[in-house]
Short mmCIF file of C-alpha atoms and ligand atoms in Angstrom, two decimals:
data_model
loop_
_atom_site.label_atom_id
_atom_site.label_comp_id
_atom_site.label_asym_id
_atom_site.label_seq_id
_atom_site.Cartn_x
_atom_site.Cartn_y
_atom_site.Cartn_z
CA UNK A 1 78.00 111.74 71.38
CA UNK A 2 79.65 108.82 69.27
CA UNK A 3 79.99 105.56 72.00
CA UNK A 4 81.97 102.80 70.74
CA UNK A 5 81.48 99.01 72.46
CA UNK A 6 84.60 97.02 72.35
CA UNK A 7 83.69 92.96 72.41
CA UNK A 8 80.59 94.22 70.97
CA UNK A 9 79.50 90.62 70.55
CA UNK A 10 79.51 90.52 73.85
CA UNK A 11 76.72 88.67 75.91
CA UNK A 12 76.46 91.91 78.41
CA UNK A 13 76.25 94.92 75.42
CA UNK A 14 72.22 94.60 75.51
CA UNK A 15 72.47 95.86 79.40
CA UNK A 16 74.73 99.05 78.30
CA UNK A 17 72.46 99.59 75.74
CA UNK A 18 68.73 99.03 77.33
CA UNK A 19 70.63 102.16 79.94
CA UNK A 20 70.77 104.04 76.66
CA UNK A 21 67.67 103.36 76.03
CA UNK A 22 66.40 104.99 78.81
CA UNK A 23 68.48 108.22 78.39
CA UNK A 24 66.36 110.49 76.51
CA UNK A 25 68.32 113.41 77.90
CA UNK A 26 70.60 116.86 75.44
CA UNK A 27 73.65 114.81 75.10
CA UNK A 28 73.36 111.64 75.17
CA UNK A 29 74.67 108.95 73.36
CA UNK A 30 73.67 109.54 69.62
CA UNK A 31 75.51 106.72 67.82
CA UNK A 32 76.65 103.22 69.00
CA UNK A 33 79.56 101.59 66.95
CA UNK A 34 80.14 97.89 67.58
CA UNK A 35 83.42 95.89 66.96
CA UNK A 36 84.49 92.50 67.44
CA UNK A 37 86.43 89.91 66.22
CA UNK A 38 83.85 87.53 65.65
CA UNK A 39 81.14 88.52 62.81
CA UNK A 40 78.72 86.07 64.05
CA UNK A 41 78.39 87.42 67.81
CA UNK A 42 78.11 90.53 66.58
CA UNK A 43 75.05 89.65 64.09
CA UNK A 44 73.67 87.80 67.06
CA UNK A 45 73.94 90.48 69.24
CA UNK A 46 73.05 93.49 67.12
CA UNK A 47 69.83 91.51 66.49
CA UNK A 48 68.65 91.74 70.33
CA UNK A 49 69.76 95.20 70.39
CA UNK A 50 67.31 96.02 67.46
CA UNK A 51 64.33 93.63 69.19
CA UNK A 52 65.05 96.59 72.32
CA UNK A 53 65.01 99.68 69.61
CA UNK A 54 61.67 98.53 68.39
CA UNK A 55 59.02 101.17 68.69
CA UNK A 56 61.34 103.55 70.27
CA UNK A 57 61.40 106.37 68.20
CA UNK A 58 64.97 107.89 69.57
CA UNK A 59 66.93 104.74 69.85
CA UNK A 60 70.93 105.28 69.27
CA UNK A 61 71.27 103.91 66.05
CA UNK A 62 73.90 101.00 66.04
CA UNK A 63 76.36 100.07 63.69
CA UNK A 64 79.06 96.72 63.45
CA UNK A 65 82.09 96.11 62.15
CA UNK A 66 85.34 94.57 62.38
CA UNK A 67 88.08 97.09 61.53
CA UNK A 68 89.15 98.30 65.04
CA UNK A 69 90.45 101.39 63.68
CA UNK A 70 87.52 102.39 62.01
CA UNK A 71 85.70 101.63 65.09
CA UNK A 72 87.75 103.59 67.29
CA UNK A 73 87.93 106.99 64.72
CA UNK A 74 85.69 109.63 65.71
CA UNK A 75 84.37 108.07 69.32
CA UNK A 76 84.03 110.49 72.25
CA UNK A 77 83.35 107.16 74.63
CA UNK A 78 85.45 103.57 73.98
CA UNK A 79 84.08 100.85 76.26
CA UNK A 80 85.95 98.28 76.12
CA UNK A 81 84.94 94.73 77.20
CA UNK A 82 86.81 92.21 75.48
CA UNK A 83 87.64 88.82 76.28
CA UNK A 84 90.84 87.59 75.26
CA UNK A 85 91.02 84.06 74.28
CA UNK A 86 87.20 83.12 74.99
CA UNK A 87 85.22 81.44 77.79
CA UNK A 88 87.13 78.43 76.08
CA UNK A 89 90.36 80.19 77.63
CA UNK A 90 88.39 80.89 81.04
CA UNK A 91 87.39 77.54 81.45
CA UNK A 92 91.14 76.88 80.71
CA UNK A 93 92.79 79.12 83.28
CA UNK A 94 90.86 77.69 85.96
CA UNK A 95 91.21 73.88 84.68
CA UNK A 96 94.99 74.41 85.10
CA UNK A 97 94.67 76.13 88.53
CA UNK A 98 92.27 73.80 89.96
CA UNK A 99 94.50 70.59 88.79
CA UNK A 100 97.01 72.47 90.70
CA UNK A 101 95.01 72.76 93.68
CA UNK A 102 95.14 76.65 93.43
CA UNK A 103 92.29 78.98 92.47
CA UNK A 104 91.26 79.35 88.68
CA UNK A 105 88.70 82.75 89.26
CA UNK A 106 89.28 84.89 86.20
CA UNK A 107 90.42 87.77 88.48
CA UNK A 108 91.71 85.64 91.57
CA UNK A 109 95.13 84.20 92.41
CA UNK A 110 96.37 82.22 89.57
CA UNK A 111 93.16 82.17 87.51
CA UNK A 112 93.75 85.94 87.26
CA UNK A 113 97.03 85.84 86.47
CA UNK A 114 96.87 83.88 83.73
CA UNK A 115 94.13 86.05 82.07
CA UNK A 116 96.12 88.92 82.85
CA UNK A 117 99.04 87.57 81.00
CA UNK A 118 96.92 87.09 77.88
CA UNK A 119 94.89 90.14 77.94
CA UNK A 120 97.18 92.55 79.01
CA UNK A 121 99.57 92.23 75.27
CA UNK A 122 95.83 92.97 73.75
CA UNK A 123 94.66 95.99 75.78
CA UNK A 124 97.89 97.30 75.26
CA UNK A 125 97.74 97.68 71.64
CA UNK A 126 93.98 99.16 71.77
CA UNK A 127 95.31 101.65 74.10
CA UNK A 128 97.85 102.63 71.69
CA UNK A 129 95.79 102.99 68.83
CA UNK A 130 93.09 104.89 71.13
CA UNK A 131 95.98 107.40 71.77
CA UNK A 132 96.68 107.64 68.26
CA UNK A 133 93.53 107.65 66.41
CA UNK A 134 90.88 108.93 69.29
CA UNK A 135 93.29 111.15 71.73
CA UNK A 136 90.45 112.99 73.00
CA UNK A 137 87.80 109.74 73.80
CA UNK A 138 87.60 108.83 77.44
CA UNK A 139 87.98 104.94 77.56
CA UNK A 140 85.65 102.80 80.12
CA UNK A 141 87.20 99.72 81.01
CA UNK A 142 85.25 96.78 81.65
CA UNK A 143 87.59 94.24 80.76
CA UNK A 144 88.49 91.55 83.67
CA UNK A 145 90.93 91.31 85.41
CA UNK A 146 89.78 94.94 85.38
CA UNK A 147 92.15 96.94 87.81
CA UNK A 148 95.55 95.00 86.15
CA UNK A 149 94.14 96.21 82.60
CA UNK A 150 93.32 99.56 83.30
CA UNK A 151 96.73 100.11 84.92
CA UNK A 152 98.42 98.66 81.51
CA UNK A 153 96.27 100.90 79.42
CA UNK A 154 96.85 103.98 81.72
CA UNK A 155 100.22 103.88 80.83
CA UNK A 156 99.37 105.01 77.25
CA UNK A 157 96.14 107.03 78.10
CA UNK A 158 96.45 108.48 81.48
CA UNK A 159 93.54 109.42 83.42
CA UNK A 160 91.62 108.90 80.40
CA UNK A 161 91.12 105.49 81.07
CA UNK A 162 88.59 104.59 83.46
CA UNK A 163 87.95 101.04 84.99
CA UNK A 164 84.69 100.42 86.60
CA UNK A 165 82.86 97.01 87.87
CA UNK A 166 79.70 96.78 89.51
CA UNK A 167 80.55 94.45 92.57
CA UNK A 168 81.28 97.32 94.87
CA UNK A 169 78.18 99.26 93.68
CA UNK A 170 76.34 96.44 94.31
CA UNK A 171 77.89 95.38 98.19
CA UNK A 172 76.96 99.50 98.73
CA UNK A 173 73.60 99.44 98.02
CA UNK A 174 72.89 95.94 99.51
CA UNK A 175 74.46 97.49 103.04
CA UNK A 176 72.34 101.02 102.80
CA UNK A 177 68.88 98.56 102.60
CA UNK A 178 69.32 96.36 105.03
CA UNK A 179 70.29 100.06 107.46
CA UNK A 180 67.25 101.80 105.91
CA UNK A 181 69.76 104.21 104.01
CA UNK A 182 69.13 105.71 100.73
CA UNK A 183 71.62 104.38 98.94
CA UNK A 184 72.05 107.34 96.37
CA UNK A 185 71.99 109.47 99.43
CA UNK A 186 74.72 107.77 101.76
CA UNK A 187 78.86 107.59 101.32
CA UNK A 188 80.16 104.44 101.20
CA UNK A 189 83.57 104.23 102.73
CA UNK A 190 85.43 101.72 100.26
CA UNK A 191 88.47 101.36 98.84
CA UNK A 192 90.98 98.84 98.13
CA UNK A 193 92.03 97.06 94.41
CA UNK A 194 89.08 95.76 91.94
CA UNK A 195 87.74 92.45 93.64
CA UNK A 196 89.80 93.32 96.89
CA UNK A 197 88.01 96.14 98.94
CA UNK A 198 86.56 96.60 102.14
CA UNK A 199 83.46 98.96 102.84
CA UNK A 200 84.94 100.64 106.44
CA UNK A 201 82.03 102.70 107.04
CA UNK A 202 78.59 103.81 105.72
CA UNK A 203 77.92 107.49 106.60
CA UNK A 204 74.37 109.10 106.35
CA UNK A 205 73.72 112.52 107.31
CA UNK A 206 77.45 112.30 108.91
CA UNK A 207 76.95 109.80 110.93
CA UNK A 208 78.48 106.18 110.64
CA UNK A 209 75.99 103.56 109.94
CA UNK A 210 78.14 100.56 109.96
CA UNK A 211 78.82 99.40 113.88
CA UNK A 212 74.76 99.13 113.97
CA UNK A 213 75.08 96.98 111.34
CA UNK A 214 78.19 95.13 112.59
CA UNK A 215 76.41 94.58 116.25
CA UNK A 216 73.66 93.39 114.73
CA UNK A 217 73.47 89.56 113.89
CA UNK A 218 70.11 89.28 112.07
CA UNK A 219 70.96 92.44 109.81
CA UNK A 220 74.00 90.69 109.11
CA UNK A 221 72.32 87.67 108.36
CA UNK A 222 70.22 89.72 106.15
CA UNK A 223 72.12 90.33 102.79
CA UNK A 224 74.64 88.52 100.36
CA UNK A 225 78.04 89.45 101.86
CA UNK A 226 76.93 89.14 105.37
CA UNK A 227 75.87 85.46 104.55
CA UNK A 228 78.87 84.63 102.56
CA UNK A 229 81.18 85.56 105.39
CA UNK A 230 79.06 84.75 108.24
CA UNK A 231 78.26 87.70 111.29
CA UNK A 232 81.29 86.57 113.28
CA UNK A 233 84.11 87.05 110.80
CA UNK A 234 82.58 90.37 109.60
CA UNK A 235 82.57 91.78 113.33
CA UNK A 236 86.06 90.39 113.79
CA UNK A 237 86.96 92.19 110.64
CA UNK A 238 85.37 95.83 111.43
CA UNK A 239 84.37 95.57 107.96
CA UNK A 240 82.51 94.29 105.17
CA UNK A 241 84.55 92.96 102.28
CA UNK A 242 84.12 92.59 98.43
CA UNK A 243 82.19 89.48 97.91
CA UNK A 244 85.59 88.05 95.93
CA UNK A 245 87.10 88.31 99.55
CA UNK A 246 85.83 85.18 100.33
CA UNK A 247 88.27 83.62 97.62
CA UNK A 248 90.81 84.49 99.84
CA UNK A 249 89.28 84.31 103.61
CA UNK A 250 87.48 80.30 102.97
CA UNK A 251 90.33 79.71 100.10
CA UNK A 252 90.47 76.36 101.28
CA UNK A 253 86.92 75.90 100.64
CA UNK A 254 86.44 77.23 97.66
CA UNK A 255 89.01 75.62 96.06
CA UNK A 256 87.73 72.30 97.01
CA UNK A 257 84.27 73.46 95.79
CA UNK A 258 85.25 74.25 92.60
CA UNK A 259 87.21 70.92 92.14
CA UNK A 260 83.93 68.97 93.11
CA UNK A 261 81.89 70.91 91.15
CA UNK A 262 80.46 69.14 88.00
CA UNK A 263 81.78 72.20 85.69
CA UNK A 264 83.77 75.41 86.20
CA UNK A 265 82.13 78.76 86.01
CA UNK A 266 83.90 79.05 82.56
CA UNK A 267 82.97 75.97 81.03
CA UNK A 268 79.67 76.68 82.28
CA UNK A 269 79.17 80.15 80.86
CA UNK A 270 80.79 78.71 77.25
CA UNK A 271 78.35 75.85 77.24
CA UNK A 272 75.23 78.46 78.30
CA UNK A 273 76.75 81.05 75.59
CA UNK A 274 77.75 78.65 72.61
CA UNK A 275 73.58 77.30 73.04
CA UNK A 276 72.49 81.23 72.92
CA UNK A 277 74.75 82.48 70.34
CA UNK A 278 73.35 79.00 68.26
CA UNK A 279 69.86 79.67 68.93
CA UNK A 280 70.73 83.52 67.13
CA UNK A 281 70.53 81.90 64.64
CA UNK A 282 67.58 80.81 63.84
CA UNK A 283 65.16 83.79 62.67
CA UNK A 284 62.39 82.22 64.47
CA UNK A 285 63.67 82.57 67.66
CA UNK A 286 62.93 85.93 69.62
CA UNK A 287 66.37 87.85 70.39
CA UNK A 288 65.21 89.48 73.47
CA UNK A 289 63.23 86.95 75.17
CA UNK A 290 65.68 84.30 74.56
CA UNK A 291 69.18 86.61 75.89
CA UNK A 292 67.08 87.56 78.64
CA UNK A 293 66.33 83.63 79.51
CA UNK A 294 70.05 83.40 79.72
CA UNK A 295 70.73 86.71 81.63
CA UNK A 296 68.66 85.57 83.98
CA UNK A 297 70.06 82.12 84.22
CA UNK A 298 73.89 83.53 84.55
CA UNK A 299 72.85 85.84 87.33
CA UNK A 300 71.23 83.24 89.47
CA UNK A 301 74.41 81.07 89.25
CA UNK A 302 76.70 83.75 89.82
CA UNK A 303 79.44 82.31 92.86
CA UNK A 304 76.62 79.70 93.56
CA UNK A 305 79.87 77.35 94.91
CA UNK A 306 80.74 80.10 97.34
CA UNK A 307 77.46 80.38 98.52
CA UNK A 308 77.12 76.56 99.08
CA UNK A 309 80.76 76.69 100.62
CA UNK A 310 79.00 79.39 103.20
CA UNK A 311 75.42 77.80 103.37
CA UNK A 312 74.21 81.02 101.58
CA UNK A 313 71.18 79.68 99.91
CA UNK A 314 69.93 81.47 96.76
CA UNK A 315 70.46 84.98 95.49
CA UNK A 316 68.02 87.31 96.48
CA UNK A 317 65.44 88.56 93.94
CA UNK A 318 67.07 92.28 93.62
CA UNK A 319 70.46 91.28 93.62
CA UNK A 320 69.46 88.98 90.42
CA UNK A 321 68.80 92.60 88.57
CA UNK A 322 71.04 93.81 86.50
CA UNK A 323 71.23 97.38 86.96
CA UNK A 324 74.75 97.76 88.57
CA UNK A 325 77.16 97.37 85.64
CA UNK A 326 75.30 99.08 83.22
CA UNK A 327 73.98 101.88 85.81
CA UNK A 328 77.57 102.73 86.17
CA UNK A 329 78.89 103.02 83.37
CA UNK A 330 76.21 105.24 81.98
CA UNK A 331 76.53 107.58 85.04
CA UNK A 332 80.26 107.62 84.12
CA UNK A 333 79.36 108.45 80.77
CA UNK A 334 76.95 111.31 81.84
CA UNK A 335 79.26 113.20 84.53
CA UNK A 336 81.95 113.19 82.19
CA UNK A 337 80.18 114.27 79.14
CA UNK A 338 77.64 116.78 80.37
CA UNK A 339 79.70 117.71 83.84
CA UNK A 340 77.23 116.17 86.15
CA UNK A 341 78.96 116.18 88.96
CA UNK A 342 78.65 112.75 90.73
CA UNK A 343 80.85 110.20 93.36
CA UNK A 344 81.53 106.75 91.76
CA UNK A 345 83.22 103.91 92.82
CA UNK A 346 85.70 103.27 90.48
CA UNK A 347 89.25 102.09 89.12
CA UNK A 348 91.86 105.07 88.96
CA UNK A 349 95.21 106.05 89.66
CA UNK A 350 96.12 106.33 92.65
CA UNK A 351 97.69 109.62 92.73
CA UNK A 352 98.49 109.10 96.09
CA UNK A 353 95.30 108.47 97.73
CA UNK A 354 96.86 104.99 99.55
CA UNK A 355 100.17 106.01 101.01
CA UNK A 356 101.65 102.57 100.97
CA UNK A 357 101.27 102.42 96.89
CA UNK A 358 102.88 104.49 94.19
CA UNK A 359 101.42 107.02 92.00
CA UNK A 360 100.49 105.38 88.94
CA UNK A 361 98.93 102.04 90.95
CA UNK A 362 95.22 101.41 89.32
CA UNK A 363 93.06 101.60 92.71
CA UNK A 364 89.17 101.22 93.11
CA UNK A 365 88.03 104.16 95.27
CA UNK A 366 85.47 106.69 95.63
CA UNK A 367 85.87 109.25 93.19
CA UNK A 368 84.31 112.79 92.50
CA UNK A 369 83.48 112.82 88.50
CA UNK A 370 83.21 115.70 86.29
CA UNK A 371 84.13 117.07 82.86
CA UNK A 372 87.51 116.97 83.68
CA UNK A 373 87.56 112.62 84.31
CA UNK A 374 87.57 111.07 87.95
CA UNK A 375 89.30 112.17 91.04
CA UNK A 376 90.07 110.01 93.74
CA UNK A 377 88.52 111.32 96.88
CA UNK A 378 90.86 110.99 100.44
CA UNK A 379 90.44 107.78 102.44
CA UNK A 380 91.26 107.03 105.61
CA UNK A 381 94.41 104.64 105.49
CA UNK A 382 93.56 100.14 105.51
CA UNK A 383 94.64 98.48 108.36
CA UNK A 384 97.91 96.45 107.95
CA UNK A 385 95.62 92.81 107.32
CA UNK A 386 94.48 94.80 104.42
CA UNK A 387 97.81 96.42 103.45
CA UNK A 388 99.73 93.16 102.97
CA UNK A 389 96.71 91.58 101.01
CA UNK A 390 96.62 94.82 98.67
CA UNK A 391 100.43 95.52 98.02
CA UNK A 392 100.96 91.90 97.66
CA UNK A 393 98.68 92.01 94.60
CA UNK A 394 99.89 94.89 93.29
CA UNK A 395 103.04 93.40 93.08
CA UNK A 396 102.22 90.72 91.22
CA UNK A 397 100.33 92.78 88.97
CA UNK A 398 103.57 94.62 88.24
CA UNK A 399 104.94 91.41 87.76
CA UNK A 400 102.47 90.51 85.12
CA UNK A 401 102.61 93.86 83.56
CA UNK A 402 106.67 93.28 83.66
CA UNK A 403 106.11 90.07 81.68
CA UNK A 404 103.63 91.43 79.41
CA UNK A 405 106.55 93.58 78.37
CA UNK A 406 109.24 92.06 78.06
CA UNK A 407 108.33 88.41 77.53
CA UNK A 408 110.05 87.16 80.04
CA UNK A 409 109.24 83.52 81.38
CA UNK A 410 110.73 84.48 84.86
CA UNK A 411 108.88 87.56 85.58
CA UNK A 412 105.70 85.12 84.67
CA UNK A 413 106.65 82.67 87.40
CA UNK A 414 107.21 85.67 89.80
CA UNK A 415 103.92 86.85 89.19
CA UNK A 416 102.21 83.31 90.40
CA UNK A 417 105.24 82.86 92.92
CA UNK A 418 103.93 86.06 94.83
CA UNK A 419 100.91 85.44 94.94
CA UNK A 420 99.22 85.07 98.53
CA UNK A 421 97.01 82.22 96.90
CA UNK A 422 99.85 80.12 95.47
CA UNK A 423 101.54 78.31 98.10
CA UNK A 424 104.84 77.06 95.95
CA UNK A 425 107.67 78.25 93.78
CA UNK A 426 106.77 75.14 92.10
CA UNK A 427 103.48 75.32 91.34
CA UNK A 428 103.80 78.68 90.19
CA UNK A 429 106.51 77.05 87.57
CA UNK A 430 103.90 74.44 86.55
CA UNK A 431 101.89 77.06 86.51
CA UNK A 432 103.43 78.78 83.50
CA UNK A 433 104.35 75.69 81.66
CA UNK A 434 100.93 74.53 81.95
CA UNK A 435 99.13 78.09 81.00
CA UNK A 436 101.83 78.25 78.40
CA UNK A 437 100.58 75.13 76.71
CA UNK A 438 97.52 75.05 76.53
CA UNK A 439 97.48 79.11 75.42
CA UNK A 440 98.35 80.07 72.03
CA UNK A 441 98.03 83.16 73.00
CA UNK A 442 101.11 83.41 75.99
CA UNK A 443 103.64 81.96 73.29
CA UNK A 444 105.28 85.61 73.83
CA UNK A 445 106.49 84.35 76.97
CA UNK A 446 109.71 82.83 75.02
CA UNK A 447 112.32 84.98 76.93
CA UNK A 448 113.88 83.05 80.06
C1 G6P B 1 80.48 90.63 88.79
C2 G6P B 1 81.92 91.05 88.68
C3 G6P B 1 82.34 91.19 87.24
C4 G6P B 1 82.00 89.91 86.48
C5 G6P B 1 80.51 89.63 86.62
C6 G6P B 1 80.05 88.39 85.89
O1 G6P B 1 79.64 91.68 88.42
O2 G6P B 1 82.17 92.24 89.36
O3 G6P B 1 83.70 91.48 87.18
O4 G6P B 1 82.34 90.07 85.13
O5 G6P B 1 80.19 89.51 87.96
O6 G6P B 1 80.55 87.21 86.41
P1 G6P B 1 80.34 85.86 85.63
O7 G6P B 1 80.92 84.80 86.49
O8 G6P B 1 78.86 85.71 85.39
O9 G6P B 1 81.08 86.00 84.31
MN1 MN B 2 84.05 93.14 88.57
#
């Protein structure tokens, strides 16, 4: 089984592959091919990947280069976790947001539009050269804003494309402790867009779980989401959203806490990566010791201004883990590969599962996994709060897609316009001119 890592300079590849690591099983993943653009991430990277092979005997032997094609020839498996542009663009797209007094979150409101608009054009063409040179490899997407770019690349790969994130994994598990569930044994009730889901119910044994832990203020209390959002709004909700939810239900807030905050979460990431990918380079320093340092360091800062927004306090020790986003995408890998049948969270078409969205719309939802890809599993429909929130996005994801296409400057402004998290015509048209020039890469926006 030939894997292939797209962005395989990536500061996140040593996760996927330490899940490797511990997959000893017929089947598994016999060969790891890395590409990126950049020779010197990859160096740095494959060097922390060989400090984890050490000593173990069946390690997937890895491999870099740069030649996408090559890459992509011969892979059963494509991840693909690129990022367009940078953390230098990140830190970007939320400087020009935030000086707009909108949201810059790489997958929220304008922040996400803007890295839509430049990563879409990309994933595009590596879907089209997937179709042509690796028609039979089933393609996990990791790439952010992860729903929006597995839609564009289902449109040349089908169901072959699969997007997954680990947020809604994560929210699962976090509600089955604090009930005393087993998480691998209960069904989480979720569904929704990526970043923009609600968990409705949390059955174990066929029972409903979740109004004992909605009429409970101290279990509430108890975990990440329930702190973030506080007991009241949750039990006014009837439901426990996607930790990104709170960009949208203390927008206010946020915003202003990202505005105060000494640095963005991009320019903090591309300071904290530039030092580790230096530091790579030194032979004397220890690869493993030194990206774990830095994992650890990312996680425990991870929405640390929503969490002061909310009074929060700190992460809690499990949740500062990794586990979810590599966990996930090796079960993918597994079910799919050796037809062991599993339910996953994950990023799909729709195929009619919501009523109130079309066909082809890229949804995150339960899904039943086997040999044959993912299949949605039947939901019970969102309430209209949830509705508007979810087609309104998906709208201006079209939008984006629309402008990815064609070019067009308009359908770009439409895209912030519509958003529920822009509040103007005109600061969506700032928007674009101020994306526009500080991007290099949106200069395909030249069509009015
Ligand atoms: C969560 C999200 C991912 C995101 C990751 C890292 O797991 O679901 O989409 O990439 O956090 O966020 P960060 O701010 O550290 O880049
Ligand atoms: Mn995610």
């Amino acid at each position: 089984m030939k894997l292939t890592i797209l962005g395989g300079g990536g500061f996140r590849v040593p996760l996927v592959y330490g899940a490797l690591l511990g997959d000893h099983a017929e089947g598994r993943v016999s060969r790891v091919t890395l590409y990126d653009t950049d020779a010197d991430r990859l160096t740095a990277v494959a060097r922390v990947l060989a400090d984890q092979a050490a000593g173990i005997d069946d390690a997937p032997p890895v491999r870099v280069t740069g030649d996408l094609d090559e890459a992509l020839r011969g892979a059963d498996f494509v991840f693909s976790a690129i990022r367009v542009g940078g953390l230098e663009g990140r830190a970007a797209d939320e400087r020009v947001a935030l000086d707009e007094g909108v949201l810059g979150q790489e997958t929220v409101g304008a922040g996400g539009i803007a890295y839509g608009l430049r990563t879409v054009p990309v994933a595009t063409d590596i879907a089209r050269r997937i179709a042509r040179l690796a028609p039979d490899a089933w393609v996990i997407n990791f790439t952010n804003p992860a729903g929006l770019v597995t839609e564009a690349m289902s449109r040349h790969l089908g169901d072959r494309v699969i997007g997954i994130c680990d947020s809604p994994v994560g929210l699962g598990r976090r509600i089955a402790r604090v009930l005393g569930a087993d998480p691998e044994k209960a069904w989480i009730d979720y569904v929704g867009l990526n970043h923009l889901g609600w968990v409705r119910g949390l059955r174990v044994g066929g029972r409903d779980e979740l109004p004992r832990l909605l009429a409970d203020p101290a279990l509430l209390g108890s975990f990440e989401e329930g702190r973030l959002f506080g007991p009241d709004w949750l039990r006014s909700l009837g439901a426990i959203p996607n930790e990104y939810l709170h960009y949208y239900y203390f927008n206010r807030e946020a915003v202003r806490a990202y505005q105060d905050a000494e640095q963005t979460r991009g320019a903090f990431l591309r300071d904290q990566q530039e030092g580790f990918y230096a530091r790579m380079k030194d032979p004397a320093a220890p690869p493993l010791a030194t990206w774990d340092r830095t994992r650890a360091e990312r996680e425990a800062t991870y929405m640390s201004e929503n969490r002061d927004v909310a009074g929060a306090g700190e992460r809690e020790e499990s949740d500062l883990e990794s586990g979810g986003y590599e966990q996930v995408a090796l079960a993918l890998m597994r079910a799919i590969a050796r037809d062991e049948r599993t339910s996953l969270i994950l990023d799909v078409r729709n195929r009619g599962t919501l009523a109130v969205l079309d066909a082809d719309a890229v949804i995150e939802v339960p899904c039943l996994v086997d040999a044959n890809g993912a299949h949605p599993v039947a939901v019970d429909p969102l309430p209209y709060h949830a509705v508007g929130l979810v087609t309104a996005v998906k709208g201006v994801e079209r939008a984006v897609l629309e402008a990815a296409e064609s070019g067009s400057r308009a359908s770009a402004v439409r895209a912030f316009a519509l958003h529920p998290l822009v509040d103007s015509v005109s600061v969506a048209r700032r928007l674009v001119d101020g994306y526009t020039k500080v991007h290099p890469g949106l200069a395909y926006l030249d069509r009015p």
